[in-house]
PDB file of C-alpha atoms in Angstrom:
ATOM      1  CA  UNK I   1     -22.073 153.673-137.581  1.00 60.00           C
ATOM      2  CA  UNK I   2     -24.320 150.548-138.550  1.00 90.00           C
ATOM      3  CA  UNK I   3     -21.898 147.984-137.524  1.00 97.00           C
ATOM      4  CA  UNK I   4     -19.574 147.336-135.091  1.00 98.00           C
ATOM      5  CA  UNK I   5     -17.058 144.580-135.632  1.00 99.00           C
ATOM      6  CA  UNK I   6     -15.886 143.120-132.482  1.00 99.00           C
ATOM      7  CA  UNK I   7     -12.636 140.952-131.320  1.00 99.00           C
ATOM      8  CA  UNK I   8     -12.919 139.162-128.032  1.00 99.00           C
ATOM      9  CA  UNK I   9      -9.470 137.875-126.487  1.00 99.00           C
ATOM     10  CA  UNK I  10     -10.459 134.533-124.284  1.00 99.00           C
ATOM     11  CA  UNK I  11      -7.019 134.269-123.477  1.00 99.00           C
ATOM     12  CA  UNK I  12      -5.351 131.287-120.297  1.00 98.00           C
ATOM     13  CA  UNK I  13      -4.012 133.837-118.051  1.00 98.00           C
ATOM     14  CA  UNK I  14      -0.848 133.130-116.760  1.00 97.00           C
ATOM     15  CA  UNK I  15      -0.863 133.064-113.243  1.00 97.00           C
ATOM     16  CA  UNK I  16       0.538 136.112-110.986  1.00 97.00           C
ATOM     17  CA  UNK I  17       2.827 136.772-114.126  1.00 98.00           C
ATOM     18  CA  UNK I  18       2.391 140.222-116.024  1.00 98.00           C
ATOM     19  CA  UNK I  19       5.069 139.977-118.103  1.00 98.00           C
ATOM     20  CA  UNK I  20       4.325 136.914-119.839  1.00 98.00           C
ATOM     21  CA  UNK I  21       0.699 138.142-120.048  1.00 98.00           C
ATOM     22  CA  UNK I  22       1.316 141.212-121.575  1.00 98.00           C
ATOM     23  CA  UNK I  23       3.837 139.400-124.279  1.00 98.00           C
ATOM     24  CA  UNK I  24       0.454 136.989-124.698  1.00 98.00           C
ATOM     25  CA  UNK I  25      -2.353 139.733-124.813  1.00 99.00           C
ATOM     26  CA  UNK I  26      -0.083 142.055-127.376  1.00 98.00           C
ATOM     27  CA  UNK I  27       0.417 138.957-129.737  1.00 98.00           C
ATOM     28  CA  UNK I  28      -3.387 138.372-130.136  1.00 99.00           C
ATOM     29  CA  UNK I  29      -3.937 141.908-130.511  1.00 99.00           C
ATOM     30  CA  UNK I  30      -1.374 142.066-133.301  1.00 98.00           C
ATOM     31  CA  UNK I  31      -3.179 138.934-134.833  1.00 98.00           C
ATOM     32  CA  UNK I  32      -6.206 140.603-135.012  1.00 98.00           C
ATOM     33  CA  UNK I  33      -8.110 141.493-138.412  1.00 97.00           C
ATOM     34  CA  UNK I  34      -9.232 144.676-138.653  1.00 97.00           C
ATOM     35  CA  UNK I  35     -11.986 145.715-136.277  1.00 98.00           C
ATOM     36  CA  UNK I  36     -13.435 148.363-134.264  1.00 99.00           C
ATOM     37  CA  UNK I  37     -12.994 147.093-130.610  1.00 99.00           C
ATOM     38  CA  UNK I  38     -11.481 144.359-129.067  1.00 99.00           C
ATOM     39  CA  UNK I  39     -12.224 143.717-125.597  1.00 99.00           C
ATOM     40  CA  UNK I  40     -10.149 141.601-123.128  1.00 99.00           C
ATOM     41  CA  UNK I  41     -10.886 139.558-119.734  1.00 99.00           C
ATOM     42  CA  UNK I  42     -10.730 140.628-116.553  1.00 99.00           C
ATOM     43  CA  UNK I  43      -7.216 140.442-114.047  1.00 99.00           C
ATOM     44  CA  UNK I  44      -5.723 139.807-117.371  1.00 99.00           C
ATOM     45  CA  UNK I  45      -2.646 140.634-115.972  1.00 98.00           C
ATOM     46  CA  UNK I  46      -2.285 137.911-113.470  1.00 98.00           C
ATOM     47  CA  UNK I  47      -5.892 136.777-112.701  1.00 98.00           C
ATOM     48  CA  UNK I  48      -6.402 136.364-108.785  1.00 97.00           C
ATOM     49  CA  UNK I  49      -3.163 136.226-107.401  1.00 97.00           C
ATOM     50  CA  UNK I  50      -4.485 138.026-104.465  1.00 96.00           C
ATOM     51  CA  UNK I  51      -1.551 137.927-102.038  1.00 96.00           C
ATOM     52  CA  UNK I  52       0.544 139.071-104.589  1.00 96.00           C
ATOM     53  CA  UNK I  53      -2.400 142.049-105.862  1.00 98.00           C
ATOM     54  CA  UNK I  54      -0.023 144.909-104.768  1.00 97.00           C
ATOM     55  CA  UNK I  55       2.791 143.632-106.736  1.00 97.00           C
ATOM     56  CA  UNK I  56       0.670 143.245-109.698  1.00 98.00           C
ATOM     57  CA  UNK I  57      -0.942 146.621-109.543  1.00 98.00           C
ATOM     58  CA  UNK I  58       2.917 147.850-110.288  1.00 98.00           C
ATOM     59  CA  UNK I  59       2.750 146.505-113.464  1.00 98.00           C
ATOM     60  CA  UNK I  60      -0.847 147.622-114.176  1.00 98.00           C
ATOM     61  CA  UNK I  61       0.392 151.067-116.122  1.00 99.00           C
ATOM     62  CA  UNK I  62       2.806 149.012-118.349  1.00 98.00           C
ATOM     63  CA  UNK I  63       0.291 146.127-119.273  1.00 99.00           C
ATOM     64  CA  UNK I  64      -2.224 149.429-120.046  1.00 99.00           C
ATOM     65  CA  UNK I  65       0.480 150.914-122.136  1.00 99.00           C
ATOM     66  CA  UNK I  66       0.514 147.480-124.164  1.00 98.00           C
ATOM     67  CA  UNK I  67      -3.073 147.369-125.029  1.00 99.00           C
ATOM     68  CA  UNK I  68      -2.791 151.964-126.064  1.00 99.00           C
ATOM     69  CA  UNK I  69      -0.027 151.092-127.996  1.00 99.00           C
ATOM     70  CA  UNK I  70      -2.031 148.451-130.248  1.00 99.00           C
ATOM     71  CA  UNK I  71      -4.965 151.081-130.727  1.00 99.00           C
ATOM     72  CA  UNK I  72      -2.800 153.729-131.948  1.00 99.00           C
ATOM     73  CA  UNK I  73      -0.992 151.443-134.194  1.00 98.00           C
ATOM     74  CA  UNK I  74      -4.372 150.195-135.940  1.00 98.00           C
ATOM     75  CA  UNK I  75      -7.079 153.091-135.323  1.00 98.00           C
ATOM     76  CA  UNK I  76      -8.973 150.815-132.955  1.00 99.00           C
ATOM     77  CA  UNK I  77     -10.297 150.854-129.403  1.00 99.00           C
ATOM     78  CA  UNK I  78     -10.439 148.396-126.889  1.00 99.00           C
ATOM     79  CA  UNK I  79     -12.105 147.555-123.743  1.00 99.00           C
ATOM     80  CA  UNK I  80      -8.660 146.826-121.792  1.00 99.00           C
ATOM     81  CA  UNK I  81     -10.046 144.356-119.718  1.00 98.00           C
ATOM     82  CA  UNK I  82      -9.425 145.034-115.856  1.00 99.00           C
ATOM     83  CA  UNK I  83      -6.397 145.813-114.543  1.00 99.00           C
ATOM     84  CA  UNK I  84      -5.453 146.118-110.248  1.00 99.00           C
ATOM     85  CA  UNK I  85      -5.501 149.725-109.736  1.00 99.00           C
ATOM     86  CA  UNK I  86      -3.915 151.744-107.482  1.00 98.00           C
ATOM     87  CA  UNK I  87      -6.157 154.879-106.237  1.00 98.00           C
ATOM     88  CA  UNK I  88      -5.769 157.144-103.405  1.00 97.00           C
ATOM     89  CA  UNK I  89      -8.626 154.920-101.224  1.00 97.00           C
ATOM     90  CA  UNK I  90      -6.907 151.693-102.443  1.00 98.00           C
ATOM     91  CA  UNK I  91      -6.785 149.021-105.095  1.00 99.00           C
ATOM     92  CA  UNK I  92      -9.661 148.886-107.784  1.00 99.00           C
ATOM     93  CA  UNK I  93     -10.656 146.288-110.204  1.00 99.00           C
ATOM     94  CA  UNK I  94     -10.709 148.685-112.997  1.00 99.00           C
ATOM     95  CA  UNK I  95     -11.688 148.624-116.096  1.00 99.00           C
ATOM     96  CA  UNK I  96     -10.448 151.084-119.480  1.00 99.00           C
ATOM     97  CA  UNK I  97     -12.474 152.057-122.771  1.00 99.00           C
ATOM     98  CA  UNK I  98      -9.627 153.488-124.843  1.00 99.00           C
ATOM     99  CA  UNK I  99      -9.914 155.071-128.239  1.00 99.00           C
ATOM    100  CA  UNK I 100      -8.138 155.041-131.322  1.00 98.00           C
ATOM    101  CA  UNK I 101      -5.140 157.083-130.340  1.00 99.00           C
ATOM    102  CA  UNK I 102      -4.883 154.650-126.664  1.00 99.00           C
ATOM    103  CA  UNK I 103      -6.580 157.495-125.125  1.00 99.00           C
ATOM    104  CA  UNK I 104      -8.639 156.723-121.971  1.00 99.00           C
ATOM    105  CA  UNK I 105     -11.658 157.317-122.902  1.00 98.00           C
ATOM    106  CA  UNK I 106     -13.750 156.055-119.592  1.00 98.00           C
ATOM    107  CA  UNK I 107     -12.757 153.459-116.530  1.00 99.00           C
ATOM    108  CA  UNK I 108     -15.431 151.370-114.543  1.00 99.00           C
ATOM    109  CA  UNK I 109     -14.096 150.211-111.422  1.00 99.00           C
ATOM    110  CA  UNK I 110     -15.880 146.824-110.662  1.00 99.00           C
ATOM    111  CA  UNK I 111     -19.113 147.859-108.520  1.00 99.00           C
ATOM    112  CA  UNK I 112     -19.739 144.192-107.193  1.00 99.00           C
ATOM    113  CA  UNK I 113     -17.151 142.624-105.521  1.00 99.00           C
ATOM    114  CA  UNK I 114     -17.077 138.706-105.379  1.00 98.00           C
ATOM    115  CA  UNK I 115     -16.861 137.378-101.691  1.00 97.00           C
ATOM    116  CA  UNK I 116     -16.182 134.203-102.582  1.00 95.00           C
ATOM    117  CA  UNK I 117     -13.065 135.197-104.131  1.00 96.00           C
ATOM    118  CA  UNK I 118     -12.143 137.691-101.037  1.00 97.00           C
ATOM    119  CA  UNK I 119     -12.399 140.929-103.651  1.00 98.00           C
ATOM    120  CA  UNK I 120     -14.018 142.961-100.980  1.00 98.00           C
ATOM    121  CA  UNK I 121     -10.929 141.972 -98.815  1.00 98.00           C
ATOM    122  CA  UNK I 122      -8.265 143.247-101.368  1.00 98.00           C
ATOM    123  CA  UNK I 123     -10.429 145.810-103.140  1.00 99.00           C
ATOM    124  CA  UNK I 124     -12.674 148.636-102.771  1.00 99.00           C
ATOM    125  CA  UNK I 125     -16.177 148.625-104.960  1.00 99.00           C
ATOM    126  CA  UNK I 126     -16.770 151.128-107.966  1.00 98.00           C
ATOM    127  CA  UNK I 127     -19.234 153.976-107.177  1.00 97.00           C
ATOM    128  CA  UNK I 128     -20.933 154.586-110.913  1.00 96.00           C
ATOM    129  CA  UNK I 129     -21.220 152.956-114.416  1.00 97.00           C
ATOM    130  CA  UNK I 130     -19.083 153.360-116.946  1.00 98.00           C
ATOM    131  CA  UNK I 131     -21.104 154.786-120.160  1.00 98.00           C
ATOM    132  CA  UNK I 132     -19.718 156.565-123.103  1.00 98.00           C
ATOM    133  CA  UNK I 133     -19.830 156.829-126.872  1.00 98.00           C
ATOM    134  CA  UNK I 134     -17.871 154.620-128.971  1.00 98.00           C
ATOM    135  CA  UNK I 135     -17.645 156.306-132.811  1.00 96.00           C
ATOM    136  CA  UNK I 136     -21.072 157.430-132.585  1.00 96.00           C
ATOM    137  CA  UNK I 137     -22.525 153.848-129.983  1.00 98.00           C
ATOM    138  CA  UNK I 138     -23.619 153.822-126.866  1.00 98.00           C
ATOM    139  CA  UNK I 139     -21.318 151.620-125.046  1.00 99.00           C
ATOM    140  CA  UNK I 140     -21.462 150.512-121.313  1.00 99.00           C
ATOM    141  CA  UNK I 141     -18.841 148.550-119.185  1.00 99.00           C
ATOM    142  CA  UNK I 142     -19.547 145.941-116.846  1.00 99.00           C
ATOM    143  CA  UNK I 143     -17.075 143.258-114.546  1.00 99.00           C
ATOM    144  CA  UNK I 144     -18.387 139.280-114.318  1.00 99.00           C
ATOM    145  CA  UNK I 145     -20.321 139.446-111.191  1.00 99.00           C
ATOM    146  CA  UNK I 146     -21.971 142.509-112.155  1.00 99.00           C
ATOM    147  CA  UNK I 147     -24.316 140.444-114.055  1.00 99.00           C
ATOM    148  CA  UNK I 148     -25.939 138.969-111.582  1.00 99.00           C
ATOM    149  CA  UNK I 149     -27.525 142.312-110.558  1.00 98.00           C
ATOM    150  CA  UNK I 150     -30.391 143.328-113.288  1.00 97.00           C
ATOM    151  CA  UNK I 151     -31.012 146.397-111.838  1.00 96.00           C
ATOM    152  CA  UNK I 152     -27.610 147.406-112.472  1.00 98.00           C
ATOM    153  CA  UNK I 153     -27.516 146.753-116.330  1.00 98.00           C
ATOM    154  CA  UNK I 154     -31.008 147.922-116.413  1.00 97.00           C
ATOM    155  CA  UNK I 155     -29.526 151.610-115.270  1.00 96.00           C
ATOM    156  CA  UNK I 156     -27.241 151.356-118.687  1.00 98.00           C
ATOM    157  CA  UNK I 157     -30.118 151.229-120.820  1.00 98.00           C
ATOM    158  CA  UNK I 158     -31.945 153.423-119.275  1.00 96.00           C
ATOM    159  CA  UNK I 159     -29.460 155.419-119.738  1.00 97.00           C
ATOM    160  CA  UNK I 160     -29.031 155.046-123.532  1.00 97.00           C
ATOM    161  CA  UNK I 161     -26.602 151.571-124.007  1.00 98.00           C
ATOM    162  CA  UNK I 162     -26.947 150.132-127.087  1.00 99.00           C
ATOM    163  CA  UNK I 163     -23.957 147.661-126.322  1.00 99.00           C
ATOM    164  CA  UNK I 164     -22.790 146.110-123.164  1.00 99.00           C
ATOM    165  CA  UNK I 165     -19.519 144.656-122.849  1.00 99.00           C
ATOM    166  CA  UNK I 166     -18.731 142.506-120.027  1.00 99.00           C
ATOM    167  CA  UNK I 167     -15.358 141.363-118.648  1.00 99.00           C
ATOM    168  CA  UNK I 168     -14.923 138.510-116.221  1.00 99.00           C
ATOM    169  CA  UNK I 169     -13.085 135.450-114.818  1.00 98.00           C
ATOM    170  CA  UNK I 170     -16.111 132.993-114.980  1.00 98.00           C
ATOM    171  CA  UNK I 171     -15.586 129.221-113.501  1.00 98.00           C
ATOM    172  CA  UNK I 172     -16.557 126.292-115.459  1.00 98.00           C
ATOM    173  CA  UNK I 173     -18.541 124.898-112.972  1.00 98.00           C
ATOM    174  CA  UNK I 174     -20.985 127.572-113.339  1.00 98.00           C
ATOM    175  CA  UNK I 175     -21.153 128.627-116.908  1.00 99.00           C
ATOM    176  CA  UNK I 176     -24.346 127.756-117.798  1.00 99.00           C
ATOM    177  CA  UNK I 177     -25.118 130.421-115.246  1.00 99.00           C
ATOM    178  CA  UNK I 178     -22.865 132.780-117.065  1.00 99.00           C
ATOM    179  CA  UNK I 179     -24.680 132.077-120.630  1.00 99.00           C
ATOM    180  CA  UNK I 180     -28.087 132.388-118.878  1.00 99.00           C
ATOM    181  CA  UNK I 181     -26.848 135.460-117.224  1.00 99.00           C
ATOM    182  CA  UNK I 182     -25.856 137.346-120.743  1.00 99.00           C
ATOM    183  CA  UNK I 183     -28.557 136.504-123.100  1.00 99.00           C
ATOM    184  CA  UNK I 184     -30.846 137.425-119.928  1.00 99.00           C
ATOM    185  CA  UNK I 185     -29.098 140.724-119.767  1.00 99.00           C
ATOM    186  CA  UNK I 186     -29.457 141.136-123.434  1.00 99.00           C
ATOM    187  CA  UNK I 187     -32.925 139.765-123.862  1.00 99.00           C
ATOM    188  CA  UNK I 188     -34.351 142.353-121.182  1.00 98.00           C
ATOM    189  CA  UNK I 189     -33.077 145.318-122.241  1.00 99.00           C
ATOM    190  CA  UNK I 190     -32.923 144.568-125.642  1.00 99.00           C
ATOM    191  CA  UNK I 191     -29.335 145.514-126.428  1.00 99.00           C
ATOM    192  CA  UNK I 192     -26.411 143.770-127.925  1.00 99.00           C
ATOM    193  CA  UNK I 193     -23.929 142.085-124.655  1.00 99.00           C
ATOM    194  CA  UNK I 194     -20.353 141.224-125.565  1.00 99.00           C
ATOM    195  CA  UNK I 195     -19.168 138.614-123.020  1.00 99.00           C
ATOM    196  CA  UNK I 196     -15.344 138.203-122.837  1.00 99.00           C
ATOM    197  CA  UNK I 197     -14.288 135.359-119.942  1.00 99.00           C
ATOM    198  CA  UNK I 198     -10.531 133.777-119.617  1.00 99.00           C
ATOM    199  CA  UNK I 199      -9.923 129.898-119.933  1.00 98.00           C
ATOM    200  CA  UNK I 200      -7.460 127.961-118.055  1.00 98.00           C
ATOM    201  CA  UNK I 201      -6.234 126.886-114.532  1.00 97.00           C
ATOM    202  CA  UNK I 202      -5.788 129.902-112.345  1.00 94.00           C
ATOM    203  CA  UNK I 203      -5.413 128.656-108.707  1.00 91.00           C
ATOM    204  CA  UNK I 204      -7.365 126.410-107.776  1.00 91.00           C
ATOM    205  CA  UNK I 205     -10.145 126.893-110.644  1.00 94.00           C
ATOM    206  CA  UNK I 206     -10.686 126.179-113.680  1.00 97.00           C
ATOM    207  CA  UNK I 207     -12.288 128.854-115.900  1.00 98.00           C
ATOM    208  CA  UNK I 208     -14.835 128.243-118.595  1.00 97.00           C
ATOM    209  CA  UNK I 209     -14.066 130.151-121.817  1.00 99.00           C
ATOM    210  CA  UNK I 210     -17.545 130.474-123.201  1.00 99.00           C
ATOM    211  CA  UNK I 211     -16.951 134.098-124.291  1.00 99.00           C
ATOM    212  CA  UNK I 212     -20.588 134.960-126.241  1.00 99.00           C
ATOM    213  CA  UNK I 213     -22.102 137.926-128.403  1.00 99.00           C
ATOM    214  CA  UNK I 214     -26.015 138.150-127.741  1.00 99.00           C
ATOM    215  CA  UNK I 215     -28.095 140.294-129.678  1.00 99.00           C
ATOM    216  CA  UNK I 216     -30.958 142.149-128.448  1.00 99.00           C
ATOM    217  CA  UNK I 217     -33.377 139.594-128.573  1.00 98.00           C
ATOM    218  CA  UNK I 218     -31.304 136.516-127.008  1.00 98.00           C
ATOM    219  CA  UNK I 219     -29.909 135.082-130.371  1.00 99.00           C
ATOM    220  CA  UNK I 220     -26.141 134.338-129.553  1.00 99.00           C
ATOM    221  CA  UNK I 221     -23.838 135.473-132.304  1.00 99.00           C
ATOM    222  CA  UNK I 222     -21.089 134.018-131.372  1.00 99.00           C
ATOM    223  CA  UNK I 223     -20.091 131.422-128.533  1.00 99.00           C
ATOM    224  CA  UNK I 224     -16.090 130.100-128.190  1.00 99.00           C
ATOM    225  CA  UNK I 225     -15.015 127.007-126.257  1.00 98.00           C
ATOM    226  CA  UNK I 226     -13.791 126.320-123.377  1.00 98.00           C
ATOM    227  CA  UNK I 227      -9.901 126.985-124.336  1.00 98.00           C
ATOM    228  CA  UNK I 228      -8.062 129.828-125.440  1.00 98.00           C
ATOM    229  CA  UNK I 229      -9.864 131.537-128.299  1.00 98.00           C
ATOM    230  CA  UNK I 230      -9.597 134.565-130.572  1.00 98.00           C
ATOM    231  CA  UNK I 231     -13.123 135.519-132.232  1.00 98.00           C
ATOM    232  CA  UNK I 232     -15.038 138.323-133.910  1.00 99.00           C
ATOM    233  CA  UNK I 233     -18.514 139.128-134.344  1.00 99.00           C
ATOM    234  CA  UNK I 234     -20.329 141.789-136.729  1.00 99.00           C
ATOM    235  CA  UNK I 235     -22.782 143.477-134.602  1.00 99.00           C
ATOM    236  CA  UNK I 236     -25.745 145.211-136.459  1.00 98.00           C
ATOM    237  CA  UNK I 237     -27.006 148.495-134.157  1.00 98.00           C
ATOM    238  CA  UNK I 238     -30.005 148.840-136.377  1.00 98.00           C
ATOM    239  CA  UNK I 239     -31.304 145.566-134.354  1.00 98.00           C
ATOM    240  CA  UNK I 240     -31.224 147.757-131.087  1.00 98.00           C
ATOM    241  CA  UNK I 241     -34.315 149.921-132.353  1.00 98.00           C
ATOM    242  CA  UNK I 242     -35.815 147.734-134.521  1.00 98.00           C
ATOM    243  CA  UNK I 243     -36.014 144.818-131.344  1.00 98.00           C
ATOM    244  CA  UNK I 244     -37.120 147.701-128.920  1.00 98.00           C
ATOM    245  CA  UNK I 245     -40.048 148.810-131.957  1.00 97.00           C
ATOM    246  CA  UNK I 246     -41.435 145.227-132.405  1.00 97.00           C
ATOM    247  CA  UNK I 247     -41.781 144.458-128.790  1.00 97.00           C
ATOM    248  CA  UNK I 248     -41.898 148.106-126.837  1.00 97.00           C
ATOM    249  CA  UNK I 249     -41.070 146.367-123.178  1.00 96.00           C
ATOM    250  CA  UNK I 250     -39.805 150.192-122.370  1.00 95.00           C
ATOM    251  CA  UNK I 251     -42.859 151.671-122.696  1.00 95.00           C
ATOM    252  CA  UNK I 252     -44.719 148.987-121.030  1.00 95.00           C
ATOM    253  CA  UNK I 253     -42.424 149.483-117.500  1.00 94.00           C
ATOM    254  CA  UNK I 254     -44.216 150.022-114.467  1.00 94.00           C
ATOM    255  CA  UNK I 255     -41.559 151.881-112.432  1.00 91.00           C
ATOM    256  CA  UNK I 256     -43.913 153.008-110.003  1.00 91.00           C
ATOM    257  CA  UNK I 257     -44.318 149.731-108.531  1.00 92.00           C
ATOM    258  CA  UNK I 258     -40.304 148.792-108.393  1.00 87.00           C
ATOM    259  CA  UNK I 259     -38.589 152.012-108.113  1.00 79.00           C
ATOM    260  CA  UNK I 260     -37.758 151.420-105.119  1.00 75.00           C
ATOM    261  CA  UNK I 261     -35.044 148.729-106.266  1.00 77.00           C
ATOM    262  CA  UNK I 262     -32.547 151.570-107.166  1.00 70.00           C
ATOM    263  CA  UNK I 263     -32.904 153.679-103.488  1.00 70.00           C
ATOM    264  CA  UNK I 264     -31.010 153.137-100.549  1.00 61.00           C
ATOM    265  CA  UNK I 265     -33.527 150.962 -98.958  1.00 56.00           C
ATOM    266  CA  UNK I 266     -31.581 148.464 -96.493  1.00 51.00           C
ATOM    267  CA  UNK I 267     -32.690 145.506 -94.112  1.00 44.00           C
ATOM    268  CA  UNK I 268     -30.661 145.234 -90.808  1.00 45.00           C
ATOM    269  CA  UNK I 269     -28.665 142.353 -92.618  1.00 44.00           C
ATOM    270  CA  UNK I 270     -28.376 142.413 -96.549  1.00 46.00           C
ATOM    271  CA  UNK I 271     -25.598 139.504 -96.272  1.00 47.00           C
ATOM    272  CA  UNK I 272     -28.537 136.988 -97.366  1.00 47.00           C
ATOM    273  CA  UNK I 273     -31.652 137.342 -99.386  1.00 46.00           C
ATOM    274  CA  UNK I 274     -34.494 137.621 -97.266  1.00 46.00           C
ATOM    275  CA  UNK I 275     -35.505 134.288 -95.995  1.00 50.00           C
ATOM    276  CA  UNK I 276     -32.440 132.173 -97.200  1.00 49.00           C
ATOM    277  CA  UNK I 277     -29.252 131.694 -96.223  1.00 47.00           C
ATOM    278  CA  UNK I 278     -26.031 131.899 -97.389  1.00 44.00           C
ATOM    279  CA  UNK I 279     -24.818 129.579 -99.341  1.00 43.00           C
ATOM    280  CA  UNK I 280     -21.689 129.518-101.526  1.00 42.00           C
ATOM    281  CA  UNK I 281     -23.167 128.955-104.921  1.00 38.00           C
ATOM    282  CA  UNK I 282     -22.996 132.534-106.428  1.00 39.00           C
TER     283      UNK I 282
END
């Protein structure tokens, strides 16, 4: 495949309310033009409700269901968002990557959990990336906060990604960090990122939309607004190769000097960067 055509859903998430979301996320679906993946926010099914996380976990398989139904009606996949997900060692912010028939294809539960929004208090973290082929891409899964570790996103093209799509719940008061954060991602390792936030109150916050398509060598292909927006994007795979031939950054890699960032290396406290402390601006 040359080109993959892309829907991203920046939907206002109802709050702590499944039902209504799910009636919400399968009417933009249906409104959809044809395309090859659509890819949804993350908590779509009640954002961060978190005393009420249990309850919405119940509803997780159903608001799944929606989003397989839709792909087996139109031959398309879909990057299901995140859903709360019950496992035997607790609840996961998981992700799905389902195929044409609503098969699951791969899940990514969310490896970096946000403090400041007590995830490490209702969930447990993901233990590996998500990476799998998407009619005949590489395609690679991460969760909002994820992007703030480049070492993490690195491992995915390393590993072969050709396109990165990201899921999150992004404030507004931050999202020039989130737009920096992408086209950094996508600029780097010279791949194509698919950012997907929500818009809306949820809470106590108000989320920033901004949902953007970068292309391997930081052009953005597509930015939405701050409300609730439906767009699509054509994304050309040839630029993957072609980017990575006409400035070979791979090649140029000195991992003998930073290798060391993916081992198990820890300081007695890794709460704070060394030499600052913490501060709630993440």
């Amino acid at each position: 495949m040359k080109t993959l055509r892309v829907a991203l859903l920046q939907l206002d998430v109802a709050w702590g309310n499944p039902q209504a979301n799910r009636a919400k996320v399968r009417r933009a679906l249906d409104g959809l033009a044809p395309c090859d993946l659509a890819i949804l926010p993350e908590l779509w099914s009640g954002s961060y409700d978190n005393p009420r996380m249990e309850a919405l976990a119940e509803e997780s398989p159903a608001c799944l269901e929606e989003v397989a139904t839709w792909c087996r009606d139109t031959g398309s996949w879909a990057l299901a968002g995140t859903l709360p997900w019950r496992t035997p060692e607790g609840l996961a912010n998981r992700a799905f990557l389902l195929d044409e028939a609503g098969g699951v294809r791969g899940t990514y539960d969310k490896v970096h959990l946000f403090p400041l929004l007590a995830e490490p208090e209702h969930f447990i973290p993901g233990k590996a990336p998500l990476l799998a082929s998407l009619r005949g891409v590489r395609f690679a899964a991460a969760v909002c906060y994820d992007i703030r570790f480049p070492e993490f996103l690195r491992r995915m093209a390393l590993e072969g990604a050709e396109v990165i799509g990201v899921c999150a719940e992004w404030p507004l008061s931050r999202i020039d960090a989130w737009r920096t954060l992408l086209r950094a991602r996508a600029m780097e390792n010279q791949l194509f990122v698919v950012g997907v936030n929500r818009a809306g109150w949820g809470g106590t916050d108000l989320y920033g939309g901004h949902s953007l398509v970068v292309a391997p060598d930081g052009t953005v292909l597509y930015e939405a607004g701050e409300e609730e927006e439906i767009g699509t994007a054509d994304l050309e795979l040839s630029l993957v190769p072609r980017t990575r031939k006409a400035l070979p950054a791979f090649r140029d890699r000195r991992p003998d000097l930073y290798g060391f960032l993916g081992e198990n290396r820890e300081r007695e406290d890794t709460s704070v960067a060394p030499g600052e402390e913490e501060t709630e601006i993440c």
